[in-house]
Short mmCIF file of C-alpha atoms and ligand atoms in Angstrom, two decimals:
data_model
loop_
_atom_site.label_atom_id
_atom_site.label_comp_id
_atom_site.label_asym_id
_atom_site.label_seq_id
_atom_site.Cartn_x
_atom_site.Cartn_y
_atom_site.Cartn_z
CA MET Z 5 0.26 -0.18 -0.57
CA THR Z 6 1.22 3.67 -0.98
CA ASP Z 7 0.86 6.03 2.03
CA THR Z 8 -1.49 8.00 0.41
CA ALA Z 9 -3.53 5.33 0.01
CA LEU Z 10 -3.43 4.90 4.16
CA THR Z 11 -6.70 7.00 6.23
CA ARG Z 12 -5.61 4.95 9.58
CA LEU Z 13 -2.24 4.45 11.23
CA THR Z 14 -2.19 2.47 15.06
CA ILE Z 15 1.34 3.40 17.15
CA ARG Z 16 2.51 2.68 20.27
CA ARG Z 17 1.68 5.65 22.60
CA PRO Z 18 4.51 8.00 21.68
CA ASP Z 19 7.01 9.26 24.15
CA ASP Z 20 8.19 13.21 23.85
CA TRP Z 21 12.35 13.38 24.68
CA HIS Z 22 12.72 17.37 24.72
CA LEU Z 23 9.59 18.90 26.62
CA HIS Z 24 9.24 22.31 28.00
CA LEU Z 25 6.42 22.40 30.80
CA ARG Z 26 7.31 25.38 33.06
CA ASP Z 27 5.54 25.51 36.48
CA GLY Z 28 2.92 27.08 37.94
CA ALA Z 29 -0.10 28.84 35.74
CA MET Z 30 2.22 28.11 32.57
CA LEU Z 31 2.30 24.44 33.36
CA GLU Z 32 -0.87 24.02 34.16
CA GLY Z 33 -2.00 25.49 30.78
CA VAL Z 34 0.22 23.33 28.74
CA LEU Z 35 0.43 20.13 30.47
CA PRO Z 36 -2.97 18.86 28.81
CA HIS Z 37 -1.79 19.56 25.91
CA THR Z 38 1.17 17.00 25.94
CA ALA Z 39 -0.82 14.60 27.89
CA ALA Z 40 -3.56 14.15 25.96
CA HIS Z 41 -0.85 12.55 23.58
CA PHE Z 42 2.26 11.47 24.91
CA GLY Z 43 2.83 8.50 27.53
CA ARG Z 44 6.23 10.18 28.74
CA ALA Z 45 8.33 13.45 28.72
CA ILE Z 46 11.67 14.40 29.21
CA VAL Z 47 11.19 17.49 30.78
CA MET Z 48 13.65 20.41 30.50
CA PRO Z 49 15.02 22.05 34.43
CA ASN Z 50 15.46 25.32 32.78
CA LEU Z 51 12.95 26.94 35.15
CA VAL Z 52 13.84 30.27 37.67
CA PRO Z 53 15.70 28.93 39.66
CA PRO Z 54 17.04 25.92 37.80
CA VAL Z 55 16.17 22.58 38.88
CA VAL Z 56 19.87 21.33 40.47
CA THR Z 57 19.32 18.90 42.75
CA GLY Z 58 17.45 15.59 43.41
CA ALA Z 59 14.80 17.18 45.81
CA GLN Z 60 14.14 19.76 43.60
CA ALA Z 61 13.44 17.23 40.34
CA ALA Z 62 11.92 15.71 43.26
CA ALA Z 63 9.65 18.11 44.06
CA TYR Z 64 8.93 19.76 40.15
CA ARG Z 65 7.54 16.83 39.46
CA GLU Z 66 5.15 16.03 42.59
CA ARG Z 67 4.10 20.29 40.68
CA ILE Z 68 3.47 18.01 37.37
CA MET Z 69 1.69 15.71 38.01
CA ALA Z 70 -0.57 17.79 40.54
CA ALA Z 71 -1.47 19.75 37.81
CA LEU Z 72 -2.29 16.85 35.44
CA PRO Z 73 -6.37 16.71 35.28
CA GLU Z 74 -8.38 14.09 36.82
CA GLY Z 75 -8.08 10.96 33.66
CA MET Z 76 -5.03 12.02 32.10
CA SER Z 77 -2.70 9.76 32.57
CA PHE Z 78 1.89 10.78 31.56
CA GLN Z 79 4.70 10.55 33.46
CA PRO Z 80 7.64 12.91 33.51
CA LEU Z 81 11.19 11.66 33.08
CA MET Z 82 13.28 14.49 34.87
CA VAL Z 83 16.45 15.93 33.87
CA LEU Z 84 18.82 17.47 36.64
CA TYR Z 85 20.75 20.91 35.54
CA LEU Z 86 23.58 20.65 35.63
CA THR Z 87 26.27 23.37 37.09
CA GLU Z 88 29.55 23.94 38.24
CA GLU Z 89 28.52 22.50 41.23
CA THR Z 90 26.82 19.99 40.92
CA ASP Z 91 27.68 17.51 43.25
CA PRO Z 92 28.08 13.71 41.74
CA GLU Z 93 26.89 11.89 44.25
CA ASP Z 94 22.95 13.93 44.20
CA VAL Z 95 23.36 12.82 41.24
CA ALA Z 96 24.45 9.09 41.37
CA ALA Z 97 21.92 8.89 44.25
CA ALA Z 98 18.69 11.45 42.18
CA HIS Z 99 19.35 8.45 39.25
CA ALA Z 100 19.08 5.12 41.92
CA ALA Z 101 16.40 6.50 43.51
CA GLY Z 102 14.39 6.90 40.43
CA ILE Z 103 14.13 10.43 41.01
CA ALA Z 104 16.49 11.32 37.60
CA THR Z 105 16.17 10.46 34.32
CA SER Z 106 18.71 11.87 32.99
CA VAL Z 107 21.38 15.44 33.33
CA LYS Z 108 20.95 18.53 31.24
CA LEU Z 109 24.14 20.42 30.02
CA TYR Z 110 23.27 23.85 28.79
CA PRO Z 111 26.53 25.90 27.82
CA ALA Z 112 25.93 29.23 29.80
CA GLY Z 113 24.10 31.62 27.94
CA ALA Z 114 23.82 29.30 25.19
CA THR Z 115 19.36 29.94 25.69
CA THR Z 116 16.21 30.65 28.13
CA ASN Z 117 17.37 30.27 32.22
CA SER Z 118 20.77 29.30 30.96
CA ALA Z 119 22.85 31.12 32.66
CA SER Z 120 23.68 29.24 35.67
CA GLY Z 121 25.39 26.63 32.49
CA VAL Z 122 28.34 24.93 32.26
CA ARG Z 123 31.67 27.68 31.23
CA ASP Z 124 34.85 25.71 32.22
CA PHE Z 125 33.95 22.17 30.95
CA ASP Z 126 36.72 20.22 32.96
CA LYS Z 127 35.12 21.30 36.01
CA VAL Z 128 31.96 18.94 35.45
CA ARG Z 129 34.38 15.91 34.52
CA PRO Z 130 33.59 14.79 37.68
CA VAL Z 131 30.00 14.20 37.30
CA LEU Z 132 29.66 13.31 33.70
CA GLU Z 133 32.14 10.08 34.98
CA LYS Z 134 29.87 8.72 37.21
CA MET Z 135 26.91 9.12 35.22
CA ALA Z 136 28.87 7.00 32.50
CA GLU Z 137 29.71 4.73 35.59
CA ILE Z 138 26.17 4.10 36.84
CA GLY Z 139 24.46 4.46 33.02
CA MET Z 140 22.79 7.54 33.19
CA PRO Z 141 22.25 9.61 29.44
CA LEU Z 142 23.23 13.01 29.21
CA CYS Z 143 21.12 15.48 27.42
CA VAL Z 144 23.28 18.76 25.63
CA HIS Z 145 22.18 21.96 24.41
CA GLY Z 146 25.13 21.25 21.41
CA GLU Z 147 25.85 25.28 20.81
CA VAL Z 148 28.95 26.93 21.43
CA THR Z 149 28.22 30.76 22.92
CA ASP Z 150 31.04 32.64 21.69
CA SER Z 151 30.35 36.09 19.96
CA ASP Z 152 32.56 35.89 17.28
CA ILE Z 153 31.01 32.47 16.15
CA ASP Z 154 28.05 33.22 13.80
CA ILE Z 155 24.59 32.42 15.73
CA PHE Z 156 24.22 29.86 12.38
CA ASP Z 157 27.11 27.84 13.08
CA ARG Z 158 27.04 27.26 16.86
CA GLU Z 159 26.35 23.96 16.50
CA ALA Z 160 28.98 21.77 14.09
CA VAL Z 161 31.73 24.68 16.16
CA PHE Z 162 29.60 22.75 19.08
CA ILE Z 163 30.42 19.55 17.34
CA ASP Z 164 34.67 19.94 16.87
CA ARG Z 165 35.05 21.99 19.97
CA VAL Z 166 33.36 20.06 23.59
CA LEU Z 167 30.73 17.59 22.40
CA HIS Z 168 34.24 15.16 20.34
CA PRO Z 169 36.54 16.27 22.76
CA ILE Z 170 33.71 15.15 25.80
CA ARG Z 171 33.29 11.71 24.65
CA LYS Z 172 36.78 11.30 24.01
CA LYS Z 173 37.89 11.98 27.75
CA VAL Z 174 34.34 9.76 28.60
CA PRO Z 175 34.33 7.43 26.45
CA ASP Z 176 31.51 5.59 28.39
CA LEU Z 177 29.41 8.44 28.60
CA ARG Z 178 26.05 7.83 26.81
CA VAL Z 179 25.07 11.33 25.16
CA VAL Z 180 21.58 12.86 23.23
CA MET Z 181 22.43 15.72 21.11
CA GLU Z 182 19.14 17.67 21.45
CA HIS Z 183 17.49 19.13 18.70
CA VAL Z 184 19.91 18.44 16.24
CA THR Z 185 19.69 21.74 13.20
CA THR Z 186 22.49 21.00 10.72
CA GLN Z 187 23.26 17.84 7.85
CA ASP Z 188 26.52 18.50 10.35
CA ALA Z 189 25.21 16.75 13.66
CA VAL Z 190 23.34 14.09 11.72
CA ASP Z 191 27.08 13.46 10.01
CA TYR Z 192 27.88 13.35 13.37
CA VAL Z 193 25.53 10.93 14.95
CA ARG Z 194 25.94 8.29 11.57
CA ASP Z 195 29.34 7.99 12.02
CA HIS Z 196 29.99 7.58 15.88
CA HIS Z 197 27.54 5.55 16.69
CA LYS Z 198 28.15 4.53 20.15
CA ASN Z 199 26.16 6.12 23.07
CA LEU Z 200 25.41 8.63 21.05
CA GLY Z 201 21.94 9.48 19.92
CA ALA Z 202 19.92 12.80 18.92
CA THR Z 203 16.05 14.09 19.21
CA ILE Z 204 14.89 16.52 16.09
CA THR Z 205 11.63 18.51 16.77
CA THR Z 206 8.28 19.08 15.39
CA HIS Z 207 9.17 22.35 14.54
CA HIS Z 208 12.60 22.13 12.91
CA LEU Z 209 11.53 19.07 10.37
CA ILE Z 210 9.22 22.35 9.24
CA ILE Z 211 10.48 25.26 9.10
CA ASN Z 212 13.72 26.70 7.89
CA ARG Z 213 15.35 30.07 8.14
CA ASN Z 214 13.99 31.49 5.31
CA HIS Z 215 10.42 31.10 7.34
CA ILE Z 216 11.32 33.13 10.04
CA LEU Z 217 12.89 35.97 8.24
CA ALA Z 218 11.87 36.56 4.67
CA GLY Z 219 8.83 38.42 4.33
CA GLY Z 220 9.17 39.81 7.60
CA ILE Z 221 9.94 38.61 10.72
CA LYS Z 222 8.21 35.74 12.39
CA PRO Z 223 8.46 35.40 16.21
CA HIS Z 224 6.94 32.53 16.37
CA TYR Z 225 9.15 30.67 14.93
CA TYR Z 226 12.56 31.92 16.46
CA CYS Z 227 13.47 28.92 18.89
CA LEU Z 228 17.23 28.30 19.77
CA PRO Z 229 18.88 26.58 17.80
CA VAL Z 230 17.83 28.52 15.29
CA ALA Z 231 16.32 27.13 11.99
CA LYS Z 232 19.90 26.50 9.63
CA ARG Z 233 18.96 26.61 5.45
CA GLU Z 234 16.76 24.13 4.04
CA GLN Z 235 19.57 21.98 3.00
CA HIS Z 236 20.08 21.12 6.74
CA ARG Z 237 15.55 20.87 6.81
CA ILE Z 238 16.37 18.20 4.26
CA ALA Z 239 19.12 16.31 6.68
CA LEU Z 240 17.03 15.93 9.18
CA VAL Z 241 13.65 14.99 7.26
CA GLU Z 242 15.68 11.84 5.42
CA ALA Z 243 17.36 11.11 9.54
CA ALA Z 244 14.08 11.10 11.10
CA THR Z 245 11.70 9.15 8.85
CA SER Z 246 14.74 6.58 7.64
CA GLY Z 247 14.29 4.51 10.63
CA ASP Z 248 16.80 4.94 12.35
CA GLU Z 249 16.97 3.93 15.89
CA ARG Z 250 19.74 6.50 16.94
CA PHE Z 251 16.97 9.59 16.49
CA PHE Z 252 13.90 10.42 18.11
CA LEU Z 253 11.31 13.16 18.42
CA GLY Z 254 12.21 15.57 21.05
CA THR Z 255 9.66 17.85 20.35
CA ASP Z 256 11.26 20.67 22.64
CA SER Z 257 7.65 22.33 22.84
CA ALA Z 258 8.66 25.85 24.56
CA PRO Z 259 5.75 28.17 25.25
CA HIS Z 260 6.18 31.78 26.01
CA THR Z 261 3.20 34.04 26.50
CA ASP Z 262 2.29 36.33 22.82
CA PRO Z 263 3.90 39.08 25.24
CA ALA Z 264 6.80 37.58 25.86
CA LYS Z 265 7.31 36.43 22.29
CA LEU Z 266 5.67 39.32 20.87
CA GLN Z 267 9.05 42.00 21.61
CA ALA Z 268 11.75 43.86 20.76
CA CYS Z 269 14.09 41.11 22.00
CA GLY Z 270 11.56 38.23 22.18
CA CYS Z 271 12.13 34.43 23.78
CA ALA Z 272 13.13 32.11 21.86
CA GLY Z 273 10.20 28.68 21.68
CA CYS Z 274 7.74 27.56 19.38
CA PHE Z 275 4.76 25.73 21.23
CA THR Z 276 4.33 22.54 19.36
CA ALA Z 277 2.71 20.28 21.94
CA PRO Z 278 -1.16 20.44 20.67
CA ASN Z 279 -0.47 19.25 16.57
CA THR Z 280 2.87 17.65 16.87
CA MET Z 281 1.45 14.52 16.39
CA SER Z 282 -0.82 15.57 12.79
CA CYS Z 283 2.46 18.41 11.86
CA LEU Z 284 4.55 15.01 11.40
CA ALA Z 285 2.29 12.92 10.32
CA GLU Z 286 1.89 14.62 7.28
CA VAL Z 287 6.13 14.86 6.94
CA PHE Z 288 6.47 11.53 6.81
CA GLU Z 289 3.64 10.80 4.60
CA ALA Z 290 5.00 13.32 2.67
CA ALA Z 291 8.67 11.98 2.49
CA GLY Z 292 6.80 8.40 1.75
CA LYS Z 293 8.24 7.27 5.69
CA LEU Z 294 4.39 6.78 7.32
CA LYS Z 295 5.20 3.23 8.59
CA ASN Z 296 8.84 4.44 9.77
CA LEU Z 297 6.82 7.91 12.81
CA GLU Z 298 6.27 4.76 14.98
CA ALA Z 299 10.16 4.53 15.50
CA PHE Z 300 11.03 7.94 15.84
CA ALA Z 301 8.27 8.90 18.33
CA SER Z 302 7.44 5.47 20.38
CA LYS Z 303 10.36 2.94 19.59
CA ASN Z 304 13.96 4.62 18.94
CA GLY Z 305 13.52 6.88 21.87
CA PRO Z 306 12.70 3.98 25.00
CA LYS Z 307 15.34 2.40 23.91
CA PHE Z 308 18.30 4.71 23.69
CA TYR Z 309 17.09 5.48 27.45
CA GLY Z 310 16.24 1.65 28.47
CA LEU Z 311 13.24 1.65 28.70
CA PRO Z 312 9.36 -0.38 27.42
CA VAL Z 313 7.74 0.96 24.84
CA ASN Z 314 4.35 2.10 26.15
CA GLU Z 315 1.86 -0.73 25.83
CA GLU Z 316 -0.77 1.49 24.69
CA THR Z 317 -1.51 2.78 21.37
CA ILE Z 318 -3.00 5.64 19.61
CA THR Z 319 -4.71 6.05 16.60
CA LEU Z 320 -4.35 8.90 14.41
CA VAL Z 321 -6.66 9.06 11.15
CA LYS Z 322 -6.27 11.10 7.96
CA GLY Z 323 -9.24 13.29 6.81
CA GLU Z 324 -10.55 16.62 5.91
CA PRO Z 325 -7.63 19.28 7.25
CA VAL Z 326 -8.01 19.74 11.00
CA SER Z 327 -7.86 23.23 12.65
CA TYR Z 328 -6.34 23.69 15.95
CA PRO Z 329 -6.70 27.50 17.45
CA ASP Z 330 -4.37 29.82 16.49
CA ARG Z 331 -3.95 30.35 20.49
CA ILE Z 332 -4.48 28.60 23.61
CA GLU Z 333 -5.86 31.02 26.86
CA THR Z 334 -3.52 29.89 29.95
CA ASP Z 335 -3.53 31.61 33.79
CA ALA Z 336 -0.19 32.97 32.18
CA GLY Z 337 -1.32 34.25 29.00
CA PRO Z 338 -2.25 33.70 25.81
CA VAL Z 339 0.61 30.99 24.00
CA THR Z 340 -0.10 30.49 20.23
CA VAL Z 341 -0.21 27.36 18.71
CA PHE Z 342 2.89 26.47 15.99
CA ASP Z 343 1.22 27.32 13.07
CA ALA Z 344 3.02 24.77 9.93
CA GLY Z 345 1.90 26.96 7.23
CA PHE Z 346 -0.01 23.76 4.88
CA PRO Z 347 -2.78 21.90 5.85
CA LEU Z 348 -2.99 18.89 8.58
CA HIS Z 349 -4.55 16.17 7.64
CA TRP Z 350 -3.43 14.09 10.39
CA ARG Z 351 -5.58 14.00 13.57
CA VAL Z 352 -4.69 11.55 16.89
CA GLU Z 353 -8.29 10.43 17.33
CA ALA Z 354 -10.03 10.35 20.54
O1 DOR B 5 13.97 27.68 21.35
C1 DOR B 5 13.90 27.14 22.51
N1 DOR B 5 13.20 28.19 24.19
N2 DOR B 5 15.28 26.82 23.08
C2 DOR B 5 15.78 26.50 23.87
O2 DOR B 5 17.18 25.79 23.95
C3 DOR B 5 14.92 27.18 25.37
C4 DOR B 5 13.26 27.27 25.04
C5 DOR B 5 13.44 27.53 25.61
O3 DOR B 5 12.70 26.87 27.66
O4 DOR B 5 12.02 27.93 26.29
ZN1 ZN B 6 14.77 22.67 24.92
#
């Protein structure tokens, strides 16, 4: 059967291996949109202040579970924010207790709330060595922050200057290159099999830098790492739809209120939680690879993290274009939903 003849697709319930849920009123507003489709998510720790210790992660997990509407099931997988002061023993204890699934490396200043991130990578070596020993993965925001490095080159330079040296010094460390945006990153993952995986976002499969900048600036398409030229988007689609188990979904759905996005210095982030599965089905169908959607969204991530795939399933149904609201209302303010820019024919059956 060709992809265009398919009108129903049942897959294991997907997981999101990179998600921003925030806290308080924003958490309450956005969580139901993820829990509607996803079984689990790796929850980013870049709150203000960041989630650094096991105790903070346990408390944050409780706030997430308290915000989950009755009748919904969802498992947050917690992440510790790596600082130069992080205690390897606290990390190991949080992992052993099932509180923390991974640790997140933000180069200082790379993105939203990353001021407490790492400046001197040698200072965190003892933590990385401990993680390698206990088999705990490191999630990496892969961009250098040097002001002399062009923003469109920051991922490729990070691979050479930071990622590759870390992986050579701590070869047993399992690393997830998060939200890869370049052909360079895809090639690096393909060429370096050992202990390496990568997440790809929904929006980076759909937009390139022209979508942000041509014909007027589109703040709702601005995220970090920033979308690159079309050649890179094509490489990401090829990697995501290939079935290669090293690539898996991490939406990086990152809600900011419209006033925070629409200003002279607007925040980075695309909010894709409500329509991600519709967007992905469209992208995979266009690539003639619907059969690999389940690997990307539901199977490759658990495999990398050593977790079982979800028992439940979801069914995607193709029909007349589905519409999503332009924005959702939260008690923190309105949040604009990612606009794919083309009709979405697939919806998740209720
Ligand atoms: O676009 C982004 N938004 N990229 C990040 O790395 C952080 C995120 C956020 O927290 O808003
Ligand atoms: Zn993120």
